[in-house]
Short mmCIF file of C-alpha atoms in Angstrom, two decimals:
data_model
loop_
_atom_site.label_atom_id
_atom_site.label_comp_id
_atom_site.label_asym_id
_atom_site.label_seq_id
_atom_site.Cartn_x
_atom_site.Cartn_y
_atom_site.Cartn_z
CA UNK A 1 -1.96 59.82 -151.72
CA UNK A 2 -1.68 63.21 -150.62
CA UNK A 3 0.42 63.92 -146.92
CA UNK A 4 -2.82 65.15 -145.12
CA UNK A 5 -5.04 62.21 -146.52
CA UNK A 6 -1.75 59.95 -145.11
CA UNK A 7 -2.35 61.59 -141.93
CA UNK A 8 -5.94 61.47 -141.41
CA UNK A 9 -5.80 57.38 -142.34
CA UNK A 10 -2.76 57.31 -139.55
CA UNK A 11 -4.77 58.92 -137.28
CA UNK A 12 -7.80 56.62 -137.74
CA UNK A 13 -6.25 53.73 -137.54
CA UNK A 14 -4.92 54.88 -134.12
CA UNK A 15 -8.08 55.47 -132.95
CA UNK A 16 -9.40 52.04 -133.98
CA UNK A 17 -6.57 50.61 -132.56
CA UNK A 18 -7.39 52.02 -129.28
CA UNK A 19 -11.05 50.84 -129.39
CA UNK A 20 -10.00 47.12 -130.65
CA UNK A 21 -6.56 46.35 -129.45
CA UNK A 22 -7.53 46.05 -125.23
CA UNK A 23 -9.90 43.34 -126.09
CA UNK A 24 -7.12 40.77 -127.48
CA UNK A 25 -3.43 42.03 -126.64
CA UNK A 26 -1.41 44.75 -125.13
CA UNK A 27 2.63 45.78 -125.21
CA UNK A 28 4.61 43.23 -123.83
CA UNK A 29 8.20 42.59 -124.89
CA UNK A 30 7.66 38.88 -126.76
CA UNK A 31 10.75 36.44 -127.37
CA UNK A 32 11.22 33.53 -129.25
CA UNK A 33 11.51 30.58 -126.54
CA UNK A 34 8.66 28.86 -125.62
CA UNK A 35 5.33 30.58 -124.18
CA UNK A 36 5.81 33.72 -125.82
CA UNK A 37 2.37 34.45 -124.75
CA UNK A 38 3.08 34.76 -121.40
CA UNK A 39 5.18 37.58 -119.79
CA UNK A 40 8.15 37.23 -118.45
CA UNK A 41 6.89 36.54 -114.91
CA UNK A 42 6.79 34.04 -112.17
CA UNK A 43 4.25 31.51 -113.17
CA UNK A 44 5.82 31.06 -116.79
CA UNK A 45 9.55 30.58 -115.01
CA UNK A 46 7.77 28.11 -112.85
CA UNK A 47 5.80 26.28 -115.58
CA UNK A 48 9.13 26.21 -117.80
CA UNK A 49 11.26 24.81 -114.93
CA UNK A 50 8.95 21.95 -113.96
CA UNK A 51 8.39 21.11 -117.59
CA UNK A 52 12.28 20.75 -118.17
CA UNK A 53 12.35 18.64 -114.54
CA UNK A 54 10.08 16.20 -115.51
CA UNK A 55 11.21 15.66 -119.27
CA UNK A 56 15.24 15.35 -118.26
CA UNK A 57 16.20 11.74 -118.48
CA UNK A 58 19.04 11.50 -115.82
CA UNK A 59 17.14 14.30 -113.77
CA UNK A 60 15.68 13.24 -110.17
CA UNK A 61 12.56 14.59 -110.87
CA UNK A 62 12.37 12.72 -114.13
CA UNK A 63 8.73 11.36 -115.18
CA UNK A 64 8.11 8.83 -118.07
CA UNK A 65 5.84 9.94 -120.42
CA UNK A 66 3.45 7.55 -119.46
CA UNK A 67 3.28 9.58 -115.87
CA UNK A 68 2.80 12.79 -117.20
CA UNK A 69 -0.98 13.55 -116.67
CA UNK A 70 -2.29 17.06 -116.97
CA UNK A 71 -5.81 17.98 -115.24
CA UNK A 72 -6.98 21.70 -116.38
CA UNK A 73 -10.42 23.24 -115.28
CA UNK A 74 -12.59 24.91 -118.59
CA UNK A 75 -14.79 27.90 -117.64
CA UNK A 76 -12.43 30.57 -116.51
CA UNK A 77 -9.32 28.54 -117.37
CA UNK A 78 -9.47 27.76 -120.53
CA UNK A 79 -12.34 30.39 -121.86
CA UNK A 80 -14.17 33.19 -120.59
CA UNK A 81 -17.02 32.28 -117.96
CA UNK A 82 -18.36 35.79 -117.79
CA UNK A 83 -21.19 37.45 -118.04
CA UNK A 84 -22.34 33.50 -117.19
CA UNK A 85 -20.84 30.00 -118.54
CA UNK A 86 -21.71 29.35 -121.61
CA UNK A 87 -23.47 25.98 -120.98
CA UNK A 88 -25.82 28.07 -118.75
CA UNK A 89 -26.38 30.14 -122.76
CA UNK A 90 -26.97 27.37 -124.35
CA UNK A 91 -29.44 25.48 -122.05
CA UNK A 92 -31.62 28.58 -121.80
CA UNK A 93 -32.29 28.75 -125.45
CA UNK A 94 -32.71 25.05 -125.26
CA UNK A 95 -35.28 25.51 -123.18
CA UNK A 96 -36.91 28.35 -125.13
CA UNK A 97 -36.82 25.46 -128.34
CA UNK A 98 -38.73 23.59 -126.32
CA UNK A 99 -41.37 25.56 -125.22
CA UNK A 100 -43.49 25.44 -127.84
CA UNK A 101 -44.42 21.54 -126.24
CA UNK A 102 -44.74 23.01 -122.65
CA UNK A 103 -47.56 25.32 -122.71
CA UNK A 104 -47.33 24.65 -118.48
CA UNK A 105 -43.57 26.31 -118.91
CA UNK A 106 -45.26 29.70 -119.30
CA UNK A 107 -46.25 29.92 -115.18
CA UNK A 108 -44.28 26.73 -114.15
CA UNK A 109 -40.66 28.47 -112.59
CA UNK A 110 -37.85 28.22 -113.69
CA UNK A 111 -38.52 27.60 -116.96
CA UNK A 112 -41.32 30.58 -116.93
CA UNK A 113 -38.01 32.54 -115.81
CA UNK A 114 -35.82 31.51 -118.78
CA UNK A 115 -39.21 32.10 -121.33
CA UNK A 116 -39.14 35.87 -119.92
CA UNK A 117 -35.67 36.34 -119.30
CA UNK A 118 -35.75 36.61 -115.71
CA UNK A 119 -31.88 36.14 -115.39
CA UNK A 120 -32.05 37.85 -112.32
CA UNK A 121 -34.53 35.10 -110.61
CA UNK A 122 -32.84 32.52 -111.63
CA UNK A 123 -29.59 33.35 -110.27
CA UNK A 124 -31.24 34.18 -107.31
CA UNK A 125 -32.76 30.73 -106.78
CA UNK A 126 -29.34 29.39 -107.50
CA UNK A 127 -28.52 25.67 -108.20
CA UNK A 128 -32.05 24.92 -107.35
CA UNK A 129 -33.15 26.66 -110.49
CA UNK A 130 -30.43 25.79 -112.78
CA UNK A 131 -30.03 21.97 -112.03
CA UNK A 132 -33.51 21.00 -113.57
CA UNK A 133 -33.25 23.64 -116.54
CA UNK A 134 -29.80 22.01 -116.70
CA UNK A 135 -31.53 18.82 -116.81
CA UNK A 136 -34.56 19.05 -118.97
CA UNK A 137 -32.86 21.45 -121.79
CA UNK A 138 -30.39 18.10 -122.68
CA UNK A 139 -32.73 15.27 -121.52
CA UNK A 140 -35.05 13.33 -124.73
CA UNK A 141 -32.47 13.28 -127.53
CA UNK A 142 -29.70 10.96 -128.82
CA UNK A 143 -25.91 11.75 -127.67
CA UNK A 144 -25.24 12.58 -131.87
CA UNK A 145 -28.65 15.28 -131.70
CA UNK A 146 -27.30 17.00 -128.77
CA UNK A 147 -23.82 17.15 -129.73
CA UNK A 148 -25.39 18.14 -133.05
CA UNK A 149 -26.84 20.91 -131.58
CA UNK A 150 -24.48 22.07 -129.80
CA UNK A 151 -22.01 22.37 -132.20
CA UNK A 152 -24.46 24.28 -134.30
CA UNK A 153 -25.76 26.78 -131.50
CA UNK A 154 -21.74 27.47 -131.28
CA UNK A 155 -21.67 28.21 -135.11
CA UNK A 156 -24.77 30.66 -134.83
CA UNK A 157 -24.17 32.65 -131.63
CA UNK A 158 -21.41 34.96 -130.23
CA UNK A 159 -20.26 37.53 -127.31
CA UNK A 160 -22.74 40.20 -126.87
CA UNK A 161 -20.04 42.08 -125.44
CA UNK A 162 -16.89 40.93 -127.63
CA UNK A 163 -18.89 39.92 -130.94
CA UNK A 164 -17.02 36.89 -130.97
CA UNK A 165 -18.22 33.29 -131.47
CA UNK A 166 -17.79 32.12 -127.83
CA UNK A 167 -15.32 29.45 -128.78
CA UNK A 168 -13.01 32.39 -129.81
CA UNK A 169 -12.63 33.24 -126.50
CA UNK A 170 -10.55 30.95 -125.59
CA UNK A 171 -7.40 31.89 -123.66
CA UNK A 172 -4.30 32.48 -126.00
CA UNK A 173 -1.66 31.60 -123.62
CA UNK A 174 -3.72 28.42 -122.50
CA UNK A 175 -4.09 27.30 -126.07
CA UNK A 176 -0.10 27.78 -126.16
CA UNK A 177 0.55 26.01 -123.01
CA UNK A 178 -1.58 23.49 -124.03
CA UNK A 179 0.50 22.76 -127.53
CA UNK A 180 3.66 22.95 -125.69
CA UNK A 181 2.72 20.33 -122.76
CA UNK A 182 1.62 17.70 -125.62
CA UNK A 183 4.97 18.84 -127.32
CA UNK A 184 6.18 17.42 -123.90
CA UNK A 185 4.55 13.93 -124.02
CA UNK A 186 2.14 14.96 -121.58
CA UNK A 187 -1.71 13.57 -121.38
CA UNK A 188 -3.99 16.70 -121.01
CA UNK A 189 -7.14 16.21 -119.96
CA UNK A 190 -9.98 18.76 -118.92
CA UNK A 191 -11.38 18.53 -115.99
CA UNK A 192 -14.42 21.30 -116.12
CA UNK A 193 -17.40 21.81 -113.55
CA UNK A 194 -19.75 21.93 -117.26
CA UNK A 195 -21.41 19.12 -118.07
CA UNK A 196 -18.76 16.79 -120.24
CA UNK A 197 -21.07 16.03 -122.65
CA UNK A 198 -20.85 19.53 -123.67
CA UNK A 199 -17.52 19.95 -123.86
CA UNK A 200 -16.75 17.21 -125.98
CA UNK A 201 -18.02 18.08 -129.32
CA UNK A 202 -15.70 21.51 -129.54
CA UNK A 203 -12.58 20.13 -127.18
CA UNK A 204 -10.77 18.09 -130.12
CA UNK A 205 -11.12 20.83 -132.96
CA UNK A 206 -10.65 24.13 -130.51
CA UNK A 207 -8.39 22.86 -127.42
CA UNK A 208 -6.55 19.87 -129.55
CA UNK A 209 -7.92 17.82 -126.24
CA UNK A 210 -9.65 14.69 -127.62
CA UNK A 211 -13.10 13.78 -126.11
CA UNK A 212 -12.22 10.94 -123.96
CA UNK A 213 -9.87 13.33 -121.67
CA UNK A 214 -12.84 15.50 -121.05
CA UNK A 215 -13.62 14.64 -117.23
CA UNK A 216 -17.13 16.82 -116.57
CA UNK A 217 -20.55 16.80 -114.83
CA UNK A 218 -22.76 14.21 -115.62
CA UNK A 219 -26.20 13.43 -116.71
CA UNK A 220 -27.15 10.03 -117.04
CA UNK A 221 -28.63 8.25 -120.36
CA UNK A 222 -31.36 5.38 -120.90
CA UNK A 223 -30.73 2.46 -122.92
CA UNK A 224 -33.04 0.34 -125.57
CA UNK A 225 -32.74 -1.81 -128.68
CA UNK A 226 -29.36 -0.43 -129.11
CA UNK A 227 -29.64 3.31 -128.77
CA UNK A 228 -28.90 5.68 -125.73
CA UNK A 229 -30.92 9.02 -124.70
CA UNK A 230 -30.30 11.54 -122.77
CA UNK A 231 -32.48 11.62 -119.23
CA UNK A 232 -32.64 13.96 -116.57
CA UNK A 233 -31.00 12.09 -113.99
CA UNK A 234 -27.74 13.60 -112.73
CA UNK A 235 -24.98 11.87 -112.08
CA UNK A 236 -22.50 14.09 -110.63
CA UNK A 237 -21.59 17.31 -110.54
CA UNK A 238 -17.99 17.81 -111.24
CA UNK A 239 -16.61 20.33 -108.72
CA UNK A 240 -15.05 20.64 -105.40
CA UNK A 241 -13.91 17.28 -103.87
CA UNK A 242 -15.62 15.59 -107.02
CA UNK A 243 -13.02 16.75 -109.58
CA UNK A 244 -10.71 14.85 -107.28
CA UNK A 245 -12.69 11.80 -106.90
CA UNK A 246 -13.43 11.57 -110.60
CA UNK A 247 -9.70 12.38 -111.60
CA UNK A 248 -8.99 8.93 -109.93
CA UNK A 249 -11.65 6.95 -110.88
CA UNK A 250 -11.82 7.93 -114.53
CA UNK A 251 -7.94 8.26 -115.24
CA UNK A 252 -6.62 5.67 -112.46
CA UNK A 253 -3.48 8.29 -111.88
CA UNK A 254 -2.66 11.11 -110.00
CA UNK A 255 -1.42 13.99 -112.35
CA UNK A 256 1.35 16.26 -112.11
CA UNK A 257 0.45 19.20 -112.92
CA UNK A 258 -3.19 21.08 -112.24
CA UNK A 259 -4.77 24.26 -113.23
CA UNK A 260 -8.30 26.27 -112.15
CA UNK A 261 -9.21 29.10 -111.16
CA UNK A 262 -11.97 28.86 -108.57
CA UNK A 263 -12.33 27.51 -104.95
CA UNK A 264 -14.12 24.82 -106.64
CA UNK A 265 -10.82 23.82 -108.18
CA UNK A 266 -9.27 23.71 -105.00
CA UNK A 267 -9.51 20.22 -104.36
CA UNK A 268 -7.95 19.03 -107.90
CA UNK A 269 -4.72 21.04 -107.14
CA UNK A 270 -4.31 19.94 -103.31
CA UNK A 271 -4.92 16.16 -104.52
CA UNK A 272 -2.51 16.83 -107.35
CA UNK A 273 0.15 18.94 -105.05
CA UNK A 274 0.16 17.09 -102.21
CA UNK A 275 1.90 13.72 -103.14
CA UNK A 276 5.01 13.10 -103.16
CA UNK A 277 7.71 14.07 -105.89
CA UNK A 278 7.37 16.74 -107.98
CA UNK A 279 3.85 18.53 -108.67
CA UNK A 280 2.89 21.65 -110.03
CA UNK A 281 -0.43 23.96 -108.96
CA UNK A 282 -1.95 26.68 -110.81
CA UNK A 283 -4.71 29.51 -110.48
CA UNK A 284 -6.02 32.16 -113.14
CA UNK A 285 -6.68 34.38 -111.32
CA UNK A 286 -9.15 37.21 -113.16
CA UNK A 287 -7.57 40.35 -113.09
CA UNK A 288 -8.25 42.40 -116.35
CA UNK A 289 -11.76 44.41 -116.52
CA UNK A 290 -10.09 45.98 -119.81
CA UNK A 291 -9.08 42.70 -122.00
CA UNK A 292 -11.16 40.12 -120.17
CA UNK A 293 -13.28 40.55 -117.12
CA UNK A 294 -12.18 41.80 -113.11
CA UNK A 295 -13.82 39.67 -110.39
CA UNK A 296 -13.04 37.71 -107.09
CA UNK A 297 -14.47 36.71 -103.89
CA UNK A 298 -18.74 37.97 -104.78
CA UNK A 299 -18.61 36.15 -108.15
CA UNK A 300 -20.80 33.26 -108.93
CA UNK A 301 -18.62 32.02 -111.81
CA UNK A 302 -15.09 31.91 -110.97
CA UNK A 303 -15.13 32.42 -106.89
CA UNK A 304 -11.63 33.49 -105.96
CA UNK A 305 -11.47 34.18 -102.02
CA UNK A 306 -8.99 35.69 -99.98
CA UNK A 307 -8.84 32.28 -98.33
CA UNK A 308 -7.85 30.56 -101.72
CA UNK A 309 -4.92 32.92 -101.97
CA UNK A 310 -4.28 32.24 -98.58
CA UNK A 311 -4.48 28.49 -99.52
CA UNK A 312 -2.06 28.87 -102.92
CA UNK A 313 0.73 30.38 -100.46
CA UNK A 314 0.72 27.82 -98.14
CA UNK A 315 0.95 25.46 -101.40
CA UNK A 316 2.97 26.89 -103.33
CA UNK A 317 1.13 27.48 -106.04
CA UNK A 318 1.40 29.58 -109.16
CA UNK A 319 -0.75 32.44 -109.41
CA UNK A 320 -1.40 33.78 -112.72
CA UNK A 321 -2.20 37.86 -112.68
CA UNK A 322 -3.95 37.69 -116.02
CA UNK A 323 -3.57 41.29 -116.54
CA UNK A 324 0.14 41.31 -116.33
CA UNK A 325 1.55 37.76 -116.94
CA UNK A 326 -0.75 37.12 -120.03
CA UNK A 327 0.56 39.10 -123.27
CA UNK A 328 -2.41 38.29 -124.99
CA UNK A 329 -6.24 37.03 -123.81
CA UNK A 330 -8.06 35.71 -126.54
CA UNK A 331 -6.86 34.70 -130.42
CA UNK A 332 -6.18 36.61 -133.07
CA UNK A 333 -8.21 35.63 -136.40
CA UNK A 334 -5.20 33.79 -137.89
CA UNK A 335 -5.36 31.91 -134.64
CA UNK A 336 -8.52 31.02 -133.74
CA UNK A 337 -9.73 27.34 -134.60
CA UNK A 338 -12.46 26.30 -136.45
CA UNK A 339 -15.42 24.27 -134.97
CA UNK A 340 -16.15 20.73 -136.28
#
């Protein structure tokens, strides 16, 4: 190879970098010790600390194993809920499968939205549109079809923006913290404002979380002659005070550590923080347009308010700049895990 050919290659392979490298990592001086993912910043000193507190034998702070329950939100802490969660994704092409059964669909709103596309309306209408497309896109199969089918929607669809399969972009450092809490005897559970039953199919193969620690919103099923369906009644939705309620009902124990990232997570860390002995609280909080996405206060996914900062001081908690104490956002190809 000639020295200008050497050159030119150089030269496009710095310009590639440049187009490909924001998306998935940036310079940040890495070490050996544990979370190398995350910089060398507050929340990782804080997340280290308490981790070492509550695994000392001897230590006042010391937790048994047993003890050492973990509650972590999904959309926006664990993966990317931008442009809009992922369930929301999935349900509307559910619907669009189903169509071709509902003739009445084509001038009957929402679902006349979701057949055109209408994003726009049905964000507008809110809840009140997406609870029944919520609703009727899972209701009328078995739990295996639906799991079935989400798994395989997952397989065949990907990031319009990143041109990623969605379930590669999952948070690096999360994954990582993740490992290293289990590596700590702790019981991790995810406690996500999506419905649990679509969750569970993934969580085992891409967070390492089985599906019975996957605490969600729920739609209820009917029973006969042995077999369950899916319905459209709902349950519960999992957010706000209900994440708390459910945490104690479904796990019977008040965890030690908590992590969101949205005012609706606000409940889960102040039931978590506010006992006594040691706790730990935690926010993402979504600073990095380039790498991920920028948003706050005006977001319908991910609402972060002054007032929730306001409420994380008062608490104590961890605040996690994404664009400067994350090294890395989403996983590299030798890193990301493979669906079921």
């Amino acid at each position: 190879m000639n020295k200008n050919k050497a050159i030119v290659i150089g030269l496009v392979g710095v310009v590639l970098s440049l187009f490909t490298l924001p998306a998935f990592s940036v310079e940040c001086q890495q070490n050996t010790a544990s979370l190398p993912l995350w910089a060398n910043s507050q929340p990782r000193s804080a997340l280290l600390n308490f981790v070492e507190k509550v695994t000392t034998e001897g230590s006042k702070d010391y937790v048994k194993p047993i003890d050492r329950i973990a509650v972590i939100d999904n959309d926006g802490t664990l993966w990317s809920e931008k442009p809009t969660y992922t369930q929301f994704l999935f349900a509307f092409d559910q619907i669009k499968k189903k169509s071709a059964n509902h003739p009445e669909w084509k001038t009957t709103a929402p679902y006349s939205w979701v057949l055109n596309n209408n994003t726009d309306a049905i964000f507008k209408k809110g809840w009140d549109a997406l609870v029944p497309i919520l609703e009727t896109a899972q209701s009328g199969m078995t739990p295996a079809e639906y799991k079935q089918d989400i798994l395989n929607w997952l397989k065949n669809n990907q990031s319009t923006r990143f041109k990623r399969p969605y379930t590669s972009l999952v948070f690096q450092p999360m994954i990582e913290l993740i490992d290293y809490l289990q590596a700590h005897q702790f019981d991790v559970f995810i406690v996500t404002g999506g419905g649990s039953s679509f969750v569970k199919p993934w969580s085992e193969a891409i967070y390492h979380i089985p599906a019975q620690n996957v605490i969600g919103t729920a739609f209820g099923y009917d029973y006969k002659d042995g077999q369950l369906e899916k319905n459209k009644k709902l349950i519960y939705i999992n957010d706000g005070p209900q994440k708390a309620i459910n945490i104690e009902t479904i796990i019977g124990k008040r965890p030690i550590l908590a992590i969101g990232n949205s005012t609706g997570d606000e409940a889960m860390l102040k039931w978590t923080t506010s006992q006594q002995g040691i706790s730990l609280g935690m926010l993402i909080h979504h600073t990095d347009e380039k790498r991920e996405w920028k948003y706050g206060a005006d977001s319908f996914e991910g609402k972060f308010t002054p007032a929730l900062m306001e409420v994380a001081k008062q608490n104590k908690w961890q605040v996690v700049d994404m664009k400067n104490d994350w090294c890395q956002i989403y996983p590299t190809q030798s890193q990301q895990r493979v669906l079921p």
